[in-house]
Short mmCIF file of C-alpha atoms in Angstrom, two decimals:
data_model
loop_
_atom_site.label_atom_id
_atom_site.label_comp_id
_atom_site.label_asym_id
_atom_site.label_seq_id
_atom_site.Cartn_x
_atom_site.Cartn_y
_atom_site.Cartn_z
CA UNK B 1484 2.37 -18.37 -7.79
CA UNK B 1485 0.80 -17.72 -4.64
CA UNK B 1486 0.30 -14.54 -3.25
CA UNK B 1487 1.31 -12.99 0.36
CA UNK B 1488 -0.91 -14.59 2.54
CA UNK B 1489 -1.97 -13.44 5.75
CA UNK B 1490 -3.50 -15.17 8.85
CA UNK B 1491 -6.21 -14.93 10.32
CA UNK B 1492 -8.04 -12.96 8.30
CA UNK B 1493 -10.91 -12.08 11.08
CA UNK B 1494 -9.58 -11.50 14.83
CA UNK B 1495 -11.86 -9.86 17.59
CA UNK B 1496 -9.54 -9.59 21.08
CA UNK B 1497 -10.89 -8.22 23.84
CA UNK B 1498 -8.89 -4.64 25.62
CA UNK B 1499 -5.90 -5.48 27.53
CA UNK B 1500 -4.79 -8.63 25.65
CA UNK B 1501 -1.99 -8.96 22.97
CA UNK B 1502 -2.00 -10.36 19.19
CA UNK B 1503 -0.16 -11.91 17.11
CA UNK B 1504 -0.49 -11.17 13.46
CA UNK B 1505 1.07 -13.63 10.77
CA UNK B 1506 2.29 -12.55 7.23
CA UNK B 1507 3.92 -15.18 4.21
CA UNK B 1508 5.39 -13.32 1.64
CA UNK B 1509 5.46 -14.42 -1.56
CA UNK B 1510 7.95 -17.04 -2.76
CA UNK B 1511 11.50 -15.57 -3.46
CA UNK B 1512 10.06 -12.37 -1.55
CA UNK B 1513 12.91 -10.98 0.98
CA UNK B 1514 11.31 -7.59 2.08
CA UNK B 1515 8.09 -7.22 4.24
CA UNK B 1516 6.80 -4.17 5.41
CA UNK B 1517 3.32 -3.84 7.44
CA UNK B 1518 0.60 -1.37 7.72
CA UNK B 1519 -2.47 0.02 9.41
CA UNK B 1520 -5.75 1.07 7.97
CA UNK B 1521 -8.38 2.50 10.31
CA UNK B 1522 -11.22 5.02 8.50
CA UNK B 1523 -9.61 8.00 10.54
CA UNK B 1524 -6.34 7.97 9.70
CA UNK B 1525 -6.03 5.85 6.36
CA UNK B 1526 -3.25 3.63 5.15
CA UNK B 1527 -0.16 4.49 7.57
CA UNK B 1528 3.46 2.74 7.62
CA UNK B 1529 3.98 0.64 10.62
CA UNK B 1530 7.57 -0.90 9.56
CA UNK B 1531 9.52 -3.09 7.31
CA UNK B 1532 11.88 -6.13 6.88
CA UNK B 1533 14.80 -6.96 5.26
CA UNK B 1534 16.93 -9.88 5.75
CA UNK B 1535 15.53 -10.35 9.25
CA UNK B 1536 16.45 -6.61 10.17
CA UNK B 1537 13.86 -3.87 10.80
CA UNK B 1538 14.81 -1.56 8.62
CA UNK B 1539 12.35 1.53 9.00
CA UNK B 1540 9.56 2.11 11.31
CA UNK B 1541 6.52 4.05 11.61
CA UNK B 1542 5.28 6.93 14.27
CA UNK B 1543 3.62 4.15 16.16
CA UNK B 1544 3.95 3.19 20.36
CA UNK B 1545 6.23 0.30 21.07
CA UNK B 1546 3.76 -1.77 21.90
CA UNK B 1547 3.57 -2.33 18.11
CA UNK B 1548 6.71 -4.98 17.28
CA UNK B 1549 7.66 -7.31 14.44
CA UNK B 1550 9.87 -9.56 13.17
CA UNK B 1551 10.88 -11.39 10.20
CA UNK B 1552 12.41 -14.92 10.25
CA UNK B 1553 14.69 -16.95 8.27
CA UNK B 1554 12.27 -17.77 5.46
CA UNK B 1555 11.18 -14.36 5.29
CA UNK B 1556 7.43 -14.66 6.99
CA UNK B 1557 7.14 -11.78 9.58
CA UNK B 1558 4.96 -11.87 12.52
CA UNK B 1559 3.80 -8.25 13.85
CA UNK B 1560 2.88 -8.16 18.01
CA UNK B 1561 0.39 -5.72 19.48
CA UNK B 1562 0.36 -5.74 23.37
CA UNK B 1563 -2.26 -4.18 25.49
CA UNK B 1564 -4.63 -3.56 22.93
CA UNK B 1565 -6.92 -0.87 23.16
CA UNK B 1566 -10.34 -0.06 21.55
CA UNK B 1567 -8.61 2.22 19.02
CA UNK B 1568 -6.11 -0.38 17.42
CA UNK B 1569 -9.33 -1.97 15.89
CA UNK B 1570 -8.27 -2.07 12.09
CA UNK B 1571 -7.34 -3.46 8.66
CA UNK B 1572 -3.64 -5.02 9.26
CA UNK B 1573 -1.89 -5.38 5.76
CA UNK B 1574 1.33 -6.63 5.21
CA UNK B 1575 3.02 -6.37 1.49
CA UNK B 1576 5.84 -8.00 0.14
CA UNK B 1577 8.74 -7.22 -2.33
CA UNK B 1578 11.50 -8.88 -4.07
CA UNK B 1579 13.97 -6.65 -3.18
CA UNK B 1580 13.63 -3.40 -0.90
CA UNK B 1581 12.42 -0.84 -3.10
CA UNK B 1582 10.50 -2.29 -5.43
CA UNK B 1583 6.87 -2.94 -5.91
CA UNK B 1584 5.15 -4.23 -2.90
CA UNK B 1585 2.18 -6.86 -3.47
CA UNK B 1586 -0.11 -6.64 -0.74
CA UNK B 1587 -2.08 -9.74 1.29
CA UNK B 1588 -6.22 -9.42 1.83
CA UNK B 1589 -5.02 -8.49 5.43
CA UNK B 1590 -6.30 -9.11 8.57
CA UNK B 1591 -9.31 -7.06 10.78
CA UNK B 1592 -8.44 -6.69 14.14
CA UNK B 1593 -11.32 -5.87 16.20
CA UNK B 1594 -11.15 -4.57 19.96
CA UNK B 1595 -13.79 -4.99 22.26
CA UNK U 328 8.89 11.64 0.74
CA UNK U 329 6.94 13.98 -1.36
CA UNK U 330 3.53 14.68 -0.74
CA UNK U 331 0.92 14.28 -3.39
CA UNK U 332 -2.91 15.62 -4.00
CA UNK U 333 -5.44 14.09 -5.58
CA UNK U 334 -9.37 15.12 -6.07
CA UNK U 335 -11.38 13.02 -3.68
CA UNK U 336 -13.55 11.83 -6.06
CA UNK U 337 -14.53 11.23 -9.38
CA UNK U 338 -17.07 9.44 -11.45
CA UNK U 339 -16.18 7.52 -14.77
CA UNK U 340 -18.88 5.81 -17.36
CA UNK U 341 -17.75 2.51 -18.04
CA UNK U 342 -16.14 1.93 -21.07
CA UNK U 343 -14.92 5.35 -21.31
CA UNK U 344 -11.39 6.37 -20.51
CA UNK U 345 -11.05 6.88 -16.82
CA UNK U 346 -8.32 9.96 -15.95
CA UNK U 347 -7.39 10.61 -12.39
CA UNK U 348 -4.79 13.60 -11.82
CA UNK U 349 -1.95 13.79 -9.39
CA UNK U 350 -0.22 16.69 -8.12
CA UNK U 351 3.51 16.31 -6.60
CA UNK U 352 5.38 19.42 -7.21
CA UNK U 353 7.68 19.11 -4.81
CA UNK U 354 8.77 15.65 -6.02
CA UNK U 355 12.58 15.08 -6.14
CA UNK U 356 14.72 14.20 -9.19
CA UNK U 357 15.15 10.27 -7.71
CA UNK U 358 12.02 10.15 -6.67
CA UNK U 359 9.47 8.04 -8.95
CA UNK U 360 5.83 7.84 -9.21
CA UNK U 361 3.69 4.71 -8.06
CA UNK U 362 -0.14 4.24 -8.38
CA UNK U 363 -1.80 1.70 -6.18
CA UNK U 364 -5.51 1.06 -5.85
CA UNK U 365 -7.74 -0.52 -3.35
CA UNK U 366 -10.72 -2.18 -3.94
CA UNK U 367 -13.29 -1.81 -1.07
CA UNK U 368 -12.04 -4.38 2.03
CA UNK U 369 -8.95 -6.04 -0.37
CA UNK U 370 -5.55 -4.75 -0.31
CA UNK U 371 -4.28 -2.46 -2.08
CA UNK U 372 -2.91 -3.59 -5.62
CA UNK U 373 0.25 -2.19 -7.69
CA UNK U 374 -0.84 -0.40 -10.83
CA UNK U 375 2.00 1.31 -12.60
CA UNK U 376 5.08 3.10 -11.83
CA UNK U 377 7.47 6.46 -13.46
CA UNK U 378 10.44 8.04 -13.08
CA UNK U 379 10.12 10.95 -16.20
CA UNK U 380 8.84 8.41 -18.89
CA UNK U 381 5.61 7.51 -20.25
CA UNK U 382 4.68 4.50 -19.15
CA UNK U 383 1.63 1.83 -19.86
CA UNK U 384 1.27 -2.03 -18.76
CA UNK U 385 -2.07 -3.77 -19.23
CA UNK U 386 -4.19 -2.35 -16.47
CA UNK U 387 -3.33 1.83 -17.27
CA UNK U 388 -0.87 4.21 -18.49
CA UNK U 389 1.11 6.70 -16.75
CA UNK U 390 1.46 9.93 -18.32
CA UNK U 391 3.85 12.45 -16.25
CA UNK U 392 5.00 15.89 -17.13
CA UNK U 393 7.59 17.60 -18.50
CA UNK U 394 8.68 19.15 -15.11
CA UNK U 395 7.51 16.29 -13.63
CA UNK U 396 5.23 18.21 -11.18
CA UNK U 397 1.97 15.77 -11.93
CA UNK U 398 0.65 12.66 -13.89
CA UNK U 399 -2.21 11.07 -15.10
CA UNK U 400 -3.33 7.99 -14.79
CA UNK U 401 -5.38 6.67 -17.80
CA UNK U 402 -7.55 3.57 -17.46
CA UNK U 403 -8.20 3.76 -21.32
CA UNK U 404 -11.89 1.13 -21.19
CA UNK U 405 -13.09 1.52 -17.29
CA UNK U 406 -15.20 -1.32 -16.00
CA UNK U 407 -17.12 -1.44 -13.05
CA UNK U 408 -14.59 -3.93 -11.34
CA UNK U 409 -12.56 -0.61 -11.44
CA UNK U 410 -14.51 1.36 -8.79
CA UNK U 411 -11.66 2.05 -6.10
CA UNK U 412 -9.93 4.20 -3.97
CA UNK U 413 -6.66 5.15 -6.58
CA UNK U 414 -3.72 6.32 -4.39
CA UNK U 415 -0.40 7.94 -6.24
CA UNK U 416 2.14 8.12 -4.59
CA UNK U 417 6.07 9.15 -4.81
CA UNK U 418 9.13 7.28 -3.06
CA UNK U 419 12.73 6.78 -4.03
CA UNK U 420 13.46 3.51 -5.47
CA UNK U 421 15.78 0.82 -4.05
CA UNK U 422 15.64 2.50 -1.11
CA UNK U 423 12.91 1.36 1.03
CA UNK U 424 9.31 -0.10 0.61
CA UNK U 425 7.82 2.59 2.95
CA UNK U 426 4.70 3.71 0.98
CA UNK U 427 2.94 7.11 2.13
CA UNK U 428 -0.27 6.99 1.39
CA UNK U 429 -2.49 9.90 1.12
CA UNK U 430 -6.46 10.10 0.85
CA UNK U 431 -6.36 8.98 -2.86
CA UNK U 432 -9.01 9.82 -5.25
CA UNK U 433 -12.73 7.31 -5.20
CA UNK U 434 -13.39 6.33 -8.84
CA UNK U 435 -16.90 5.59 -9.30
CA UNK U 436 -17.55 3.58 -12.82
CA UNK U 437 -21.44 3.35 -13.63
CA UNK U 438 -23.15 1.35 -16.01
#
């Protein structure tokens, strides 16, 4: 079956503006969390969805958001962007929370 | 969470067994063990996962201690395709899917 899928893959937004970051879990898939790669600070949590609910989130400004619809794709928002929120966006996917997470090819946000 | 330490590097021939340690000593009794890798630019991939048990699935085996204070991980035939970044990690199950990732160890398979 397919995989979680993310899109785009490739994004290059200029300071200022906002983004909108897609995620589709895998089929039967319920809980979605998201995170944040940069070569400074590694892999780090951003949050995670259940059953349309954010259920945890990371140490991260609110201008990071999410949400998680019906079907169980989640969309993550970054406003104002700045230079340093250039990174790797992953999103991973679970049957149920707790279990193993399967993880898209993510998406590179780049800031200019 | 627990925290973990790993080595940050090590270097494997291929076709040998590949070993990469994992210290979590202050790892709680419901708290299990997960190994993820990531492959340069992809995401990161499930590998294996331990409460107390030995455990082994096609792509490794997970060997964890008595006390339950470190594991291995054993890629028994390494192949180049195996050069990553291995993180281990420990989280309480059915809980929540936050993963902490540390610094993880770089494998390095050569010919």
């Amino acid at each position: 079956k397919a995989g979680v899928t993310q899109t785009p893959r490739y994004l290059i937004k200029t300071r200022g503006q906002q983004v909108t970051l897609s995620c589709s879990p895998i089929s039967g898939h319920r809980s979605v969390s998201w995170y944040q790669q940069t070569p400074g600070q590694g892999l780090q949590f951003l949050f995670e969805y259940f059953s349309e609910t954010q259920r945890n989130k990371g140490n991260f400004p609110g201008r990071f958001s999410g949400r998680q619809f019906s079907n169980s794709r989640s969309e993550m928002n970054v406003s104002t962007l700045e230079l340093g929120d250039s990174a790797l966006y992953l999103c991973a996917s679970s049957l149920r929370q707790g279990e193993e997470a399967f993880f898209g090819q993510g998406t590179r946000l780049t800031v200019v | 969470d627990a925290k973990t330490t790993q080595p940050p590097s090590m270097d494997c021939a291929e076709g040998r067994a590949a070993n990469l340690p994992c210290n979590h000593s202050t790892i709680s009794g419901n708290e299990y063990v997960y190994w993820y890798r990531q492959i340069h630019s992809q995401g990161p991939q499930y590998i294996i996962h331990g409460l107390k048990n030995n455990e082994t699935n096609e792509m490794a085996s997970l060997i964890i201690t008595e006390d339950r204070k470190s594991s291995t991980l054993i890629l028994p035939h390494a192949t180049l395709r195996d050069t990553a970044v291995y993180y281990c990690i420990v989280r309480v199950l059915y809980n929540t899917d936050k993963l902490i990732f540390g610094t993880g160890t770089r494998l390095q398979v050569f010919p």
